[in-house]
mmCIF file of N, CA and C in Angstrom:
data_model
loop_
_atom_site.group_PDB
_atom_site.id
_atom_site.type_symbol
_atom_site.label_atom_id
_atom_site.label_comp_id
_atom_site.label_asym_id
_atom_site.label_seq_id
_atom_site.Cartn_x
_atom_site.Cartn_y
_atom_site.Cartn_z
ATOM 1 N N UNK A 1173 8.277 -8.754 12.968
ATOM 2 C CA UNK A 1173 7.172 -9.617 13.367
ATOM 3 C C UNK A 1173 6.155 -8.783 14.119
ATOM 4 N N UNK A 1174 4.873 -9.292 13.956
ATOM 5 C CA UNK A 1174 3.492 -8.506 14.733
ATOM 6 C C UNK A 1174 4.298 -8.352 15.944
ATOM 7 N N UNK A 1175 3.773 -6.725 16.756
ATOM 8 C CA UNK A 1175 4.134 -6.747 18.100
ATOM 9 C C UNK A 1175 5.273 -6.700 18.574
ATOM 10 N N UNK A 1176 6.137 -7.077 18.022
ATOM 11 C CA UNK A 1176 7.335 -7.218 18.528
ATOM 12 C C UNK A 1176 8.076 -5.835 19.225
ATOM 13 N N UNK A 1177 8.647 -5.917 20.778
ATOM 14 C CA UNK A 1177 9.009 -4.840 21.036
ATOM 15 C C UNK A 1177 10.296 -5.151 21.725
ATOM 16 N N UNK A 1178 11.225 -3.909 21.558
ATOM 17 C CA UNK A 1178 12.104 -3.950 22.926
ATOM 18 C C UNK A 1178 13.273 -5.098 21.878
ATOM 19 N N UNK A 1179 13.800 -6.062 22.779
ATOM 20 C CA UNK A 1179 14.949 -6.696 22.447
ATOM 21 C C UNK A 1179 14.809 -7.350 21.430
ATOM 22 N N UNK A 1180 13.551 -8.347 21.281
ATOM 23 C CA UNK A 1180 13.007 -8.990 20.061
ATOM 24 C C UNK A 1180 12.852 -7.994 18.963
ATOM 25 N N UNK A 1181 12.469 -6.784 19.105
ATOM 26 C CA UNK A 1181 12.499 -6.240 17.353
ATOM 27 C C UNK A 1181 13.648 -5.331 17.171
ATOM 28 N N UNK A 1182 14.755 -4.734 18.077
ATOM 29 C CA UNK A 1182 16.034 -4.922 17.962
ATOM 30 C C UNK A 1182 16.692 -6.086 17.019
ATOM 31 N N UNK A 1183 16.077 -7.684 17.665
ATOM 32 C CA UNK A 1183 17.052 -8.381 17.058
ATOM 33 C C UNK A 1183 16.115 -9.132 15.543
ATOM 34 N N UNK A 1184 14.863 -8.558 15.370
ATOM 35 C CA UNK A 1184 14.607 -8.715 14.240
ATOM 36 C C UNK A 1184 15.219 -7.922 13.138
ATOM 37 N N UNK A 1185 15.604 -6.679 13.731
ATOM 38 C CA UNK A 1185 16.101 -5.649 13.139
ATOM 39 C C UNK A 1185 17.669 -5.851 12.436
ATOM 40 N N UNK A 1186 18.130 -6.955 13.343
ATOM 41 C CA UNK A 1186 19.489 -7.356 12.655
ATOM 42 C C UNK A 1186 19.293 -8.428 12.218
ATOM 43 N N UNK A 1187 18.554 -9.064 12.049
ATOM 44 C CA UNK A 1187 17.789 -10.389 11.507
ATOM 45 C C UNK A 1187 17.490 -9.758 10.009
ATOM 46 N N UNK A 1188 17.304 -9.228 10.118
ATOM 47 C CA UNK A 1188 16.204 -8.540 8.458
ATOM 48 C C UNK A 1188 17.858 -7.968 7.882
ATOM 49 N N UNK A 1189 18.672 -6.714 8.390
ATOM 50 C CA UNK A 1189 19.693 -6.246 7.800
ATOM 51 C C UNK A 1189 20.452 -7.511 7.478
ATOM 52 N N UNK A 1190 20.760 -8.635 8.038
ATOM 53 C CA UNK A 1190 21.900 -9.855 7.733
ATOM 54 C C UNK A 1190 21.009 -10.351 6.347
ATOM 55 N N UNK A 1191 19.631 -10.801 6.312
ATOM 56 C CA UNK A 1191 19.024 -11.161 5.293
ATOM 57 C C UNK A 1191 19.367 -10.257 3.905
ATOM 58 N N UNK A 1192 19.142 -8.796 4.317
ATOM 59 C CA UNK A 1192 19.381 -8.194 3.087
ATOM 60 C C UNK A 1192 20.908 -8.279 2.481
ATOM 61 N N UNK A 1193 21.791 -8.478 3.347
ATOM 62 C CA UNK A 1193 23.167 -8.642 2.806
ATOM 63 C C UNK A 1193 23.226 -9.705 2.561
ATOM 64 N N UNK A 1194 22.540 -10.646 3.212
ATOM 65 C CA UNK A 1194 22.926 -12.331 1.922
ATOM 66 C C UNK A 1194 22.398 -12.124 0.902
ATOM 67 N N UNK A 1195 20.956 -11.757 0.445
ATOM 68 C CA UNK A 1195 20.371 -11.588 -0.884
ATOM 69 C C UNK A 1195 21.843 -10.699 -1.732
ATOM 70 N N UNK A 1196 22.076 -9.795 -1.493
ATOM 71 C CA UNK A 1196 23.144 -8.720 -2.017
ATOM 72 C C UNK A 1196 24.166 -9.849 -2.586
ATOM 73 N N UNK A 1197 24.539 -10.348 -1.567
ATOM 74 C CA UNK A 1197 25.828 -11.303 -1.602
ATOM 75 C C UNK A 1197 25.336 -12.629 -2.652
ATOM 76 N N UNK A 1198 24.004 -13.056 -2.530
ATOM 77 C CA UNK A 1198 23.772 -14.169 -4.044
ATOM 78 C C UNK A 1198 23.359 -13.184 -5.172
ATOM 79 N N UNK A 1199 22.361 -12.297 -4.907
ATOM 80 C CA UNK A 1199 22.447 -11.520 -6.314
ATOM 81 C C UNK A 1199 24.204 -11.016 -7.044
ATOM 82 N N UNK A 1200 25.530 -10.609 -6.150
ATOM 83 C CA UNK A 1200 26.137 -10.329 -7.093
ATOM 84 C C UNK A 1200 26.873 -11.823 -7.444
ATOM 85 N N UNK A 1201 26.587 -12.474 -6.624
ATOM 86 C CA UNK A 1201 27.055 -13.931 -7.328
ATOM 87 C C UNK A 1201 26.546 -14.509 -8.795
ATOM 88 N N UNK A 1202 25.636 -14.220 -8.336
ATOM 89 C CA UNK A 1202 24.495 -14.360 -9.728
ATOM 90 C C UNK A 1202 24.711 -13.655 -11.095
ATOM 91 N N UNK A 1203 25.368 -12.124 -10.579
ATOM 92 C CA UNK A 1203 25.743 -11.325 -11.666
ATOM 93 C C UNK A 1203 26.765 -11.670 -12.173
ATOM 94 N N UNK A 1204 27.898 -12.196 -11.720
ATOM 95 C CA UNK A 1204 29.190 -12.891 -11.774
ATOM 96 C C UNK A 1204 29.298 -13.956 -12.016
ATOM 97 N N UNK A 1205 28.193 -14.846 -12.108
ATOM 98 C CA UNK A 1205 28.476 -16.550 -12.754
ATOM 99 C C UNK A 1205 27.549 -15.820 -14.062
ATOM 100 N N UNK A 1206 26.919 -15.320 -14.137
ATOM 101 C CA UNK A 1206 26.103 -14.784 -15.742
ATOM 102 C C UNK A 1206 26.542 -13.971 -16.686
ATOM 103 N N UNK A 1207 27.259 -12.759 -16.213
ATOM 104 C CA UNK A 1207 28.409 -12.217 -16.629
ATOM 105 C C UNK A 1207 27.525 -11.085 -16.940
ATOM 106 N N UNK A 1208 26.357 -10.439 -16.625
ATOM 107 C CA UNK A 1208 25.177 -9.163 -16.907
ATOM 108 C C UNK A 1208 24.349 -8.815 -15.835
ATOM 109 N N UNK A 1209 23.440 -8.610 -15.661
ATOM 110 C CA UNK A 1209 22.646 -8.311 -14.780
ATOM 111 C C UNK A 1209 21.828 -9.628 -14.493
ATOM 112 N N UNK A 1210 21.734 -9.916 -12.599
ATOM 113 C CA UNK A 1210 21.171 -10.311 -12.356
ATOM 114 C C UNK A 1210 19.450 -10.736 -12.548
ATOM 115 N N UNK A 1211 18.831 -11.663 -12.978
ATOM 116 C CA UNK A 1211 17.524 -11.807 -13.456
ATOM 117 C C UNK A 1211 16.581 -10.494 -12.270
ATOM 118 N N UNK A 1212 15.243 -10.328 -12.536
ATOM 119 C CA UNK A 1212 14.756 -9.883 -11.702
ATOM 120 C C UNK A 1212 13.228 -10.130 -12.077
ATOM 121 N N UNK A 1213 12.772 -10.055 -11.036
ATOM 122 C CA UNK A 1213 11.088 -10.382 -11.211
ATOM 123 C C UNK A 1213 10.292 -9.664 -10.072
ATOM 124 N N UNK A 1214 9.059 -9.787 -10.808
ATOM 125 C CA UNK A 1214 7.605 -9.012 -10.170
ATOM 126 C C UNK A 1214 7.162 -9.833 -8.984
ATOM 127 N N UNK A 1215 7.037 -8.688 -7.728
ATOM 128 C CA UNK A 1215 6.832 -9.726 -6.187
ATOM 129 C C UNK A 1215 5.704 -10.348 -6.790
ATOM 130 N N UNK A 1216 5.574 -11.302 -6.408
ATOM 131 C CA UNK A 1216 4.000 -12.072 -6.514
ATOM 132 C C UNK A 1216 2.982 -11.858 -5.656
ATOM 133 N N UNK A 1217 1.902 -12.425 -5.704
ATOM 134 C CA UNK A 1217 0.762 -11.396 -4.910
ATOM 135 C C UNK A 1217 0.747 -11.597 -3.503
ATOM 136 N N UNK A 1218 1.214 -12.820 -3.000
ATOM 137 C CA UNK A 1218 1.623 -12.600 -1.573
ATOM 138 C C UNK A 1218 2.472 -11.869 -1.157
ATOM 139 N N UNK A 1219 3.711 -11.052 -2.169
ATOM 140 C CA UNK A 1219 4.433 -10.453 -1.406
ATOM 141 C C UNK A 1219 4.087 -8.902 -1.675
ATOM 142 N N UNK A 1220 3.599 -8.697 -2.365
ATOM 143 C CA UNK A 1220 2.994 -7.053 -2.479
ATOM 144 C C UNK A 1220 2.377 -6.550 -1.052
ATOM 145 N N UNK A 1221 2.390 -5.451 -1.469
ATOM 146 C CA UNK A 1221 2.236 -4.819 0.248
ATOM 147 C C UNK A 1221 0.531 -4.334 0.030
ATOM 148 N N UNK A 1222 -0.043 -3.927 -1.136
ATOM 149 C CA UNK A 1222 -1.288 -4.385 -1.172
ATOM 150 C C UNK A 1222 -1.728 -4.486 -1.924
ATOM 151 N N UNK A 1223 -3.478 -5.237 -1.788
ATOM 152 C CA UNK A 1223 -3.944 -6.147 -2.455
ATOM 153 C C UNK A 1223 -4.752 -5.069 -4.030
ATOM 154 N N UNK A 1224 -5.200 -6.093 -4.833
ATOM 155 C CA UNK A 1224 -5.591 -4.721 -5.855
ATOM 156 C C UNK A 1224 -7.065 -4.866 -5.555
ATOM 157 N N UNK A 1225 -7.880 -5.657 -5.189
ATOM 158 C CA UNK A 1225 -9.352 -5.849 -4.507
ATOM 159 C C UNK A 1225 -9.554 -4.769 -3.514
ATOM 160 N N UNK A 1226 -8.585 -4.210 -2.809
ATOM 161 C CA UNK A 1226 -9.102 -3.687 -1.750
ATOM 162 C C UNK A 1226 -8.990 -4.588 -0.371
ATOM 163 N N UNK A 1227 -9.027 -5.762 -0.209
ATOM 164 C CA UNK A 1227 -9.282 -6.596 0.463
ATOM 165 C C UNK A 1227 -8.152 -6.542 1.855
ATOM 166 N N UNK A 1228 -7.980 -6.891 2.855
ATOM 167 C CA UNK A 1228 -6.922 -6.647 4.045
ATOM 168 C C UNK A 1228 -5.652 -7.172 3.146
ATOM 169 N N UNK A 1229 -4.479 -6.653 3.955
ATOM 170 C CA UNK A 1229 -3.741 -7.832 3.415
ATOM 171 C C UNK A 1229 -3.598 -9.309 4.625
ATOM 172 N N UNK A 1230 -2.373 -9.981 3.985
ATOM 173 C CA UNK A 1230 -2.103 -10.760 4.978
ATOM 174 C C UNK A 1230 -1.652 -10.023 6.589
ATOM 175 N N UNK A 1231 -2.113 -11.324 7.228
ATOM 176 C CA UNK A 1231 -1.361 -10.494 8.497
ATOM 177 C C UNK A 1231 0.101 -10.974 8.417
ATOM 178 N N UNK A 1232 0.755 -9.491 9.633
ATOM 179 C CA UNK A 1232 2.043 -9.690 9.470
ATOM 180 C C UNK A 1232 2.373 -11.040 10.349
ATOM 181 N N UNK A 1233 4.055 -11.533 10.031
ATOM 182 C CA UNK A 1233 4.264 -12.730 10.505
ATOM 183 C C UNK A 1233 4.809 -12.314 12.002
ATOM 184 N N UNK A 1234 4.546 -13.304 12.711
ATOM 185 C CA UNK A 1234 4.888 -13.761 14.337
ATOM 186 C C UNK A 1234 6.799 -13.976 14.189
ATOM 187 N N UNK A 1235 6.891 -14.122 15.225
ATOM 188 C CA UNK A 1235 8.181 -14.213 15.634
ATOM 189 C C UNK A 1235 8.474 -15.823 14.883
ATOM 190 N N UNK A 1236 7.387 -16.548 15.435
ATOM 191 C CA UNK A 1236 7.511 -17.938 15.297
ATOM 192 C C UNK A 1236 7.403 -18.102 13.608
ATOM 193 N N UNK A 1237 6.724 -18.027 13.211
ATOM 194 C CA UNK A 1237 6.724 -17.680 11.783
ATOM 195 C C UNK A 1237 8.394 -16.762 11.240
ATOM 196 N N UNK A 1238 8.687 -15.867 11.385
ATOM 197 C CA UNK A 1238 10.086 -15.524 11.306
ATOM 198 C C UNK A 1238 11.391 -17.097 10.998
ATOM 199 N N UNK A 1239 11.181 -17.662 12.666
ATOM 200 C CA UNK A 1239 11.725 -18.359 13.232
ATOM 201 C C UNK A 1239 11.603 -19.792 11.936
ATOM 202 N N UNK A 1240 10.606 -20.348 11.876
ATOM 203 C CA UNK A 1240 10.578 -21.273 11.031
ATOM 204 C C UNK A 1240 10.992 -21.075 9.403
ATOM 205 N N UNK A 1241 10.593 -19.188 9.193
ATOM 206 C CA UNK A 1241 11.610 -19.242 7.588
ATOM 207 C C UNK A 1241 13.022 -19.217 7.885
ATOM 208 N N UNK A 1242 13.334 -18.842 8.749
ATOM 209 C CA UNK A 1242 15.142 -19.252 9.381
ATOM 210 C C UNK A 1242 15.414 -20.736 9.247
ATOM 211 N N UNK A 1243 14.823 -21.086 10.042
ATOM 212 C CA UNK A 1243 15.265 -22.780 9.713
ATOM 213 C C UNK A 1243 14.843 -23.144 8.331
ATOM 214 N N UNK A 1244 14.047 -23.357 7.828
ATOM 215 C CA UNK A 1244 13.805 -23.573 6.646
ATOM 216 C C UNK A 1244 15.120 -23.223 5.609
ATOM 217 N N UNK A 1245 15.533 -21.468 5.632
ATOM 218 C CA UNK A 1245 16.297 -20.930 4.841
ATOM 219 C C UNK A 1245 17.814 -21.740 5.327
ATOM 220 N N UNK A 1246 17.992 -22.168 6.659
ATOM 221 C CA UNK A 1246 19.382 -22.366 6.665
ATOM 222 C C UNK A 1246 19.308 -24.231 6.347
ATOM 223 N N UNK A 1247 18.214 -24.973 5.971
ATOM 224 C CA UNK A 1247 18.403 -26.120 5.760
ATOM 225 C C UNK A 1247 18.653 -26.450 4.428
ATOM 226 N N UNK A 1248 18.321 -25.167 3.637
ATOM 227 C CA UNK A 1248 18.308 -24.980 2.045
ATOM 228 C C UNK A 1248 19.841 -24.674 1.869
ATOM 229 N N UNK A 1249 20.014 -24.040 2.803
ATOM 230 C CA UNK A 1249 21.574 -23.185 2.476
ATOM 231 C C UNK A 1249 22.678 -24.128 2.706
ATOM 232 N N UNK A 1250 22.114 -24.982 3.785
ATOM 233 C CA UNK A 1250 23.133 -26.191 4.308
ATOM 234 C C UNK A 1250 22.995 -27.373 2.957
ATOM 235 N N UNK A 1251 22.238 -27.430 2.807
ATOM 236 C CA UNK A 1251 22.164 -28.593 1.851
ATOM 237 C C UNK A 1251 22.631 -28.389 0.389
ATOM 238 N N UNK A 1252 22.419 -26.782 -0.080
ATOM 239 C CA UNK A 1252 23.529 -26.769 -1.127
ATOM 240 C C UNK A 1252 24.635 -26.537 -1.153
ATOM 241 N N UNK A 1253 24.814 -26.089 -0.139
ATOM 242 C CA UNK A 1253 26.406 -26.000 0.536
ATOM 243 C C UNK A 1253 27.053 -27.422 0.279
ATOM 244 N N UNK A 1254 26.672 -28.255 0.786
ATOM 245 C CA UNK A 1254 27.249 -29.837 0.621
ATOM 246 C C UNK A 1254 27.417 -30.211 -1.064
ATOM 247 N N UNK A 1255 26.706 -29.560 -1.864
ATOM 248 C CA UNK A 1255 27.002 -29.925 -3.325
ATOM 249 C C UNK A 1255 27.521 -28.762 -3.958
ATOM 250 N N UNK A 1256 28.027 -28.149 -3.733
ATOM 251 C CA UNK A 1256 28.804 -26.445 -4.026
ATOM 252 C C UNK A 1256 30.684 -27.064 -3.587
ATOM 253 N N UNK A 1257 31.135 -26.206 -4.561
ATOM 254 C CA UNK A 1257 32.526 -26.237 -3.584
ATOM 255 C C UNK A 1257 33.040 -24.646 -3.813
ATOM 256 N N UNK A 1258 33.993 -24.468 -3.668
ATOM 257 C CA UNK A 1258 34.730 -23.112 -3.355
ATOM 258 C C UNK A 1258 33.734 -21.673 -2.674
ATOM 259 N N UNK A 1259 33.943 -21.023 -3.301
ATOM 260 C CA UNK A 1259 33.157 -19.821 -3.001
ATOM 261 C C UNK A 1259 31.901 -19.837 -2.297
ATOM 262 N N UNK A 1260 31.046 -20.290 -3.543
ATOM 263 C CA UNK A 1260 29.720 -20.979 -3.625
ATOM 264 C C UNK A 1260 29.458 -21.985 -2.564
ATOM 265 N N UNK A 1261 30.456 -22.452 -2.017
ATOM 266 C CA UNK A 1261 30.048 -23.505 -0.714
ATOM 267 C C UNK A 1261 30.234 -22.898 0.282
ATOM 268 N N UNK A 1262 31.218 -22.353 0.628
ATOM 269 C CA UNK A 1262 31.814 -20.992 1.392
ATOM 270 C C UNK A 1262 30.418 -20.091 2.168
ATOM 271 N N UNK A 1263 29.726 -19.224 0.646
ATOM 272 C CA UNK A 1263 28.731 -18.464 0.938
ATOM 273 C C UNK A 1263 27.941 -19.021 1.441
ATOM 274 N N UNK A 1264 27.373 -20.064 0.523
ATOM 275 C CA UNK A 1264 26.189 -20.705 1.231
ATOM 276 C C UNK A 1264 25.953 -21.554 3.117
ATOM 277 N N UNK A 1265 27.234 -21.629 3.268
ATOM 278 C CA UNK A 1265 27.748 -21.937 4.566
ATOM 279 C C UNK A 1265 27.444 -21.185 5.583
ATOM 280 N N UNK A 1266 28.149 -20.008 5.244
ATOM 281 C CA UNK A 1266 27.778 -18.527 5.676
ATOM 282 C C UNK A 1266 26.315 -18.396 6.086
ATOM 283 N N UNK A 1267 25.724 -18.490 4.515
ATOM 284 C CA UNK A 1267 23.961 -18.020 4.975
ATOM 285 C C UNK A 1267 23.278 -18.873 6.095
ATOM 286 N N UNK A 1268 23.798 -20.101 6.088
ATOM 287 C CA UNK A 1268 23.315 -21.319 6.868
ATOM 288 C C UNK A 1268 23.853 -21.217 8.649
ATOM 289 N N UNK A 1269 24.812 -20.825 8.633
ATOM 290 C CA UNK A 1269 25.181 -20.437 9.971
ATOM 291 C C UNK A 1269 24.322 -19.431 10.286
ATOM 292 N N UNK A 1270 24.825 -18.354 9.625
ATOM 293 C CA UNK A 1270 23.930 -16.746 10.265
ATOM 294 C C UNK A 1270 22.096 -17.138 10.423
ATOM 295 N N UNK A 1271 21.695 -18.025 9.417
ATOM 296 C CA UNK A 1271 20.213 -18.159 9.691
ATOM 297 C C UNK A 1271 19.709 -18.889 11.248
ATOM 298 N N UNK A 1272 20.891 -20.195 11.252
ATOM 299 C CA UNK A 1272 20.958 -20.994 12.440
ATOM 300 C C UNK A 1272 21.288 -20.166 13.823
ATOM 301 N N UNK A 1273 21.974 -19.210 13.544
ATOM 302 C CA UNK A 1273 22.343 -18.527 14.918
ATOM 303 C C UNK A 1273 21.146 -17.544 15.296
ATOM 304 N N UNK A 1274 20.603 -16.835 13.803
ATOM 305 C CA UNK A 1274 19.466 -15.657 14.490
ATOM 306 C C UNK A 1274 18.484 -16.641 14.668
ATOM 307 N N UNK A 1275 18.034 -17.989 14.433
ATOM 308 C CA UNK A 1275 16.647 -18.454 15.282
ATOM 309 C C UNK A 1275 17.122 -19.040 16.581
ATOM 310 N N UNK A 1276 18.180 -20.014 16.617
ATOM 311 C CA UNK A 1276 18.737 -20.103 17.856
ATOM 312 C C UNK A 1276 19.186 -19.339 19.293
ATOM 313 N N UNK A 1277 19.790 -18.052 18.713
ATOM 314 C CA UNK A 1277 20.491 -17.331 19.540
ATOM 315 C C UNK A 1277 19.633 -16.273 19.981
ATOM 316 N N UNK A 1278 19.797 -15.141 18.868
ATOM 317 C CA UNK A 1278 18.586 -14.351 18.749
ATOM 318 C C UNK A 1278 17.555 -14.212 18.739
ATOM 319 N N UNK A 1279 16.700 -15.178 18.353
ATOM 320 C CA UNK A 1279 15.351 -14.544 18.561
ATOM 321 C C UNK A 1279 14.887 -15.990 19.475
ATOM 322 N N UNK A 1280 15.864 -16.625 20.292
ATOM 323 C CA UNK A 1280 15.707 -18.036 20.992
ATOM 324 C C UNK A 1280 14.965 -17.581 22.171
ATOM 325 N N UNK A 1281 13.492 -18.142 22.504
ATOM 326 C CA UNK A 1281 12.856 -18.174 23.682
ATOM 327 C C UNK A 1281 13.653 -18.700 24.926
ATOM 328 N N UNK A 1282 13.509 -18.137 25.651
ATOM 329 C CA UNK A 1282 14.194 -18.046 27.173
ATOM 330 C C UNK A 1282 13.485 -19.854 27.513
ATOM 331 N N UNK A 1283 14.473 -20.757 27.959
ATOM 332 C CA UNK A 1283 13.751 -21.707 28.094
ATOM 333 C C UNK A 1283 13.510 -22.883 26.993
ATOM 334 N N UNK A 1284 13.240 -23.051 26.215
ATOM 335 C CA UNK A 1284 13.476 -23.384 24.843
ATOM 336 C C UNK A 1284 14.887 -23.865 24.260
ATOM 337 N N UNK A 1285 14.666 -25.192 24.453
ATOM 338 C CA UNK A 1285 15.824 -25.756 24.167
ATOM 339 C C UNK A 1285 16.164 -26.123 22.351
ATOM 340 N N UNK A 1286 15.694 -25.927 21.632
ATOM 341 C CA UNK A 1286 16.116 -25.985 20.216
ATOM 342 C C UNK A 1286 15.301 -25.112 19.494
#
């Protein structure tokens, strides 16, 4: 996140590594319910790092911004979790906790009760 220093981009820093191991962890799921290689696709133009105009890019995201794709991601994860069973409910459980704990715990404003 913009700015971020000291303990906050420490714990963005394990915020981002846990993200990349859930993606890991549904991509080889993905490879394993398909039985080949996982699909793959071209970032789209918001996620490219830059623009082909020349133009700025986006600015980077805030903590708070961080914070709200966490919740977001663990309400997605919780909710297919409830229609999943074995593994697949398991993982997705997983992603939904770890998302709930790094906006809660980790990157939780001093003071700030939810």
């Amino acid at each position: 996140a913009a700015g971020a220093r000291g303990p906050v981009a420490a714990a963005l820093t394990t915020v981002a590594g846990e993200r990349a191991a859930h993606a890991d962890a549904l991509v080889d799921e993905l490879v394993r319910l398909r039985g080949d290689q996982a699909p793959t696709a071209e970032p789209s133009e918001t996620e490219s790092s830059a623009t082909p105009d020349g133009s700025p890019q986006r600015r980077p995201p805030t903590v708070a911004d961080v914070v709200a794709a966490l919740r977001e991601s663990a309400d997605s994860a919780s909710d297919l979790a409830a229609r999943m069973s074995g593994y697949r409910a398991g993982l997705l459980g997983s992603i939904a906790a770890a998302c709930t704990a790094a906006y809660r715990v980790a990157l939780a404003t001093p003071g700030r009760t939810s």
